[in-house]
C-alpha cells in the first residue's frame, strides 16, 4: 500500500514509520510512504499556510492554497483522500478493514481550528473521527487511523494474531497472561495450564462474553453469537446478577 501524508509537522509523523511493526512492513515493501510538508507550497517570506477564520472566532484555519497545490502535485483527485476530524464518521474495525483493502491512501493532517471547507469539498473522500474528543493535531489522529488499518494487510502480522482480537465477531478480547505463573499474590488461571484445548477455548469464550457485557454491552446486540455462545451468555448472566442488572438498567 502507498501512503502519502500531507502535514505541516513531518517530524510528528516520521517516527511512526521508523519503529516496530511498521518499520518491518516498510522494509518488506508492504508499505511505501511519503510525507509532504505542504508549507513548501506556501508563498511569501513567512510561507504562511494558515489564517484567521472568516466570520470571526478563535484560532487559525489552514488556508486552501498551499494544501491544494500539494494535493494537485500528487494527483490526489480520484484517490481515496482521508481527513481525520472530530466531525467525521467514527473509525471502527470494519471501517479500518475497508481502508486496508486500498492500494493507495492520502491523509491530510489538520491543525489549529481545522481546514478550509473548500479543500474538504474538493478532495476529501473520507472524513474520519477517531473518537468523541478533540485532539490538538491531525498528525496523531492520522497515525491512529494508519495503525488501525495497516496491521490488517496480508503479511504485516501473523493472521492468527487477528483471529480472536477485540471486535472480531463483535466481542472484546479475553484476558492474556504470560510468565511468571505467580506474580505478586496473583496466579494465572489454572485452566490455561491444563493443556486441554477445548477447556481453554471455552474459558476464553466465556471471558470474551463477560468482558463485553461488563465494558461494552452496546456491542452485544450486533455480535454474531452462535446458539452455544448465547446459552453461555445466559449462564454468565445468571452467575453475575449485578452485572446483569447494570446492563438492563443501562438499556432502559
Ligand atoms: N475546530 C475543530 C472542531 O471543533 O471540530 C477541532 C480542531 S482540532 C483542535 C485540530 C485537528 O486535530 C483537526 O483538524 C483534526 O485534524 C484533528 N483532530 C482532533 N480531534 C480529532 C478526532 N477526534 N478525530 C480525528 N481527528 C481529530
Short mmCIF file of N, CA, C and O and ligand atoms in Angstrom, two decimals, residues 83-86 110-114 128-131 133-138 141, ligand 1:
data_model
loop_
_atom_site.label_atom_id
_atom_site.label_comp_id
_atom_site.label_asym_id
_atom_site.label_seq_id
_atom_site.Cartn_x
_atom_site.Cartn_y
_atom_site.Cartn_z
N UNK A 83 -9.40 12.70 5.63
CA UNK A 83 -9.15 13.84 6.52
C UNK A 83 -9.66 13.49 7.91
O UNK A 83 -10.87 13.44 8.12
N UNK A 84 -8.75 13.18 8.86
CA UNK A 84 -9.20 12.91 10.22
C UNK A 84 -9.73 14.19 10.86
O UNK A 84 -9.06 15.23 10.83
N UNK A 85 -10.94 14.12 11.40
CA UNK A 85 -11.58 15.28 12.01
C UNK A 85 -12.61 14.81 13.03
O UNK A 85 -13.26 13.78 12.79
N UNK A 86 -12.79 15.56 14.14
CA UNK A 86 -13.80 15.12 15.11
C UNK A 86 -15.20 15.10 14.52
O UNK A 86 -16.08 14.41 15.03
N UNK A 110 -4.99 17.88 9.75
CA UNK A 110 -5.47 19.20 10.15
C UNK A 110 -4.67 19.69 11.35
O UNK A 110 -3.95 18.92 12.00
N UNK A 111 -4.79 20.95 11.64
CA UNK A 111 -4.11 21.53 12.80
C UNK A 111 -4.87 22.80 13.15
O UNK A 111 -5.72 23.25 12.39
N UNK A 112 -4.55 23.40 14.28
CA UNK A 112 -5.22 24.64 14.71
C UNK A 112 -6.74 24.40 14.75
O UNK A 112 -7.19 23.37 15.23
N UNK A 113 -7.55 25.29 14.14
CA UNK A 113 -9.01 25.10 14.19
C UNK A 113 -9.51 24.15 13.11
O UNK A 113 -10.67 23.75 13.12
N UNK A 114 -8.66 23.82 12.15
CA UNK A 114 -9.09 22.89 11.10
C UNK A 114 -8.69 23.36 9.72
O UNK A 114 -7.74 24.14 9.55
N UNK A 128 -12.88 11.21 8.87
CA UNK A 128 -12.90 10.14 9.88
C UNK A 128 -12.60 10.71 11.27
O UNK A 128 -11.61 11.42 11.45
N UNK A 129 -13.46 10.37 12.22
CA UNK A 129 -13.20 10.72 13.62
C UNK A 129 -12.65 9.50 14.34
O UNK A 129 -13.15 8.39 14.14
N UNK A 130 -11.63 9.70 15.18
CA UNK A 130 -11.11 8.55 15.94
C UNK A 130 -11.78 8.45 17.31
O UNK A 130 -11.45 7.57 18.09
N UNK A 131 -12.74 9.32 17.60
CA UNK A 131 -13.44 9.22 18.88
C UNK A 131 -14.06 10.55 19.26
O UNK A 131 -13.75 11.59 18.67
N UNK A 133 -13.80 13.11 21.16
CA UNK A 133 -12.96 14.02 21.93
C UNK A 133 -12.16 14.83 20.91
O UNK A 133 -12.11 14.47 19.74
N UNK A 134 -11.54 15.92 21.37
CA UNK A 134 -10.81 16.79 20.43
C UNK A 134 -9.32 16.76 20.74
O UNK A 134 -8.90 17.05 21.86
N UNK A 135 -8.52 16.36 19.74
CA UNK A 135 -7.06 16.40 19.86
C UNK A 135 -6.56 17.75 19.38
O UNK A 135 -7.30 18.49 18.72
N UNK A 136 -5.29 18.04 19.65
CA UNK A 136 -4.76 19.31 19.16
C UNK A 136 -4.24 19.18 17.74
O UNK A 136 -3.98 20.19 17.09
N UNK A 137 -4.05 17.94 17.27
CA UNK A 137 -3.45 17.82 15.94
C UNK A 137 -3.97 16.63 15.16
O UNK A 137 -4.26 15.57 15.73
N UNK A 138 -4.05 16.81 13.83
CA UNK A 138 -4.46 15.72 12.95
C UNK A 138 -3.35 14.70 12.73
O UNK A 138 -3.61 13.61 12.23
N UNK A 141 -4.04 11.80 15.05
CA UNK A 141 -5.22 11.07 14.56
C UNK A 141 -4.88 10.27 13.30
O UNK A 141 -5.32 9.13 13.14
N1 LIG B 1 -12.15 23.00 15.47
C1 LIG B 1 -12.21 21.58 15.30
C2 LIG B 1 -13.57 21.07 15.79
O1 LIG B 1 -14.12 21.63 16.71
O2 LIG B 1 -14.03 20.04 15.24
C3 LIG B 1 -11.12 20.89 16.09
C4 LIG B 1 -9.77 21.13 15.53
S1 LIG B 1 -8.53 20.20 16.34
C5 LIG B 1 -8.02 21.34 17.59
C6 LIG B 1 -7.19 20.17 15.22
C7 LIG B 1 -7.14 18.97 14.30
O3 LIG B 1 -6.98 17.78 15.07
C8 LIG B 1 -8.38 18.71 13.48
O4 LIG B 1 -8.41 19.49 12.32
C9 LIG B 1 -8.26 17.24 13.16
O5 LIG B 1 -7.42 17.05 12.04
C10 LIG B 1 -7.56 16.68 14.38
N2 LIG B 1 -8.49 16.02 15.32
C11 LIG B 1 -8.83 16.45 16.55
N3 LIG B 1 -9.66 15.61 17.17
C12 LIG B 1 -9.87 14.58 16.32
C13 LIG B 1 -10.67 13.40 16.37
N4 LIG B 1 -11.40 13.10 17.42
N5 LIG B 1 -10.63 12.57 15.30
C14 LIG B 1 -9.88 12.86 14.22
N6 LIG B 1 -9.12 13.99 14.10
C15 LIG B 1 -9.11 14.83 15.14
#
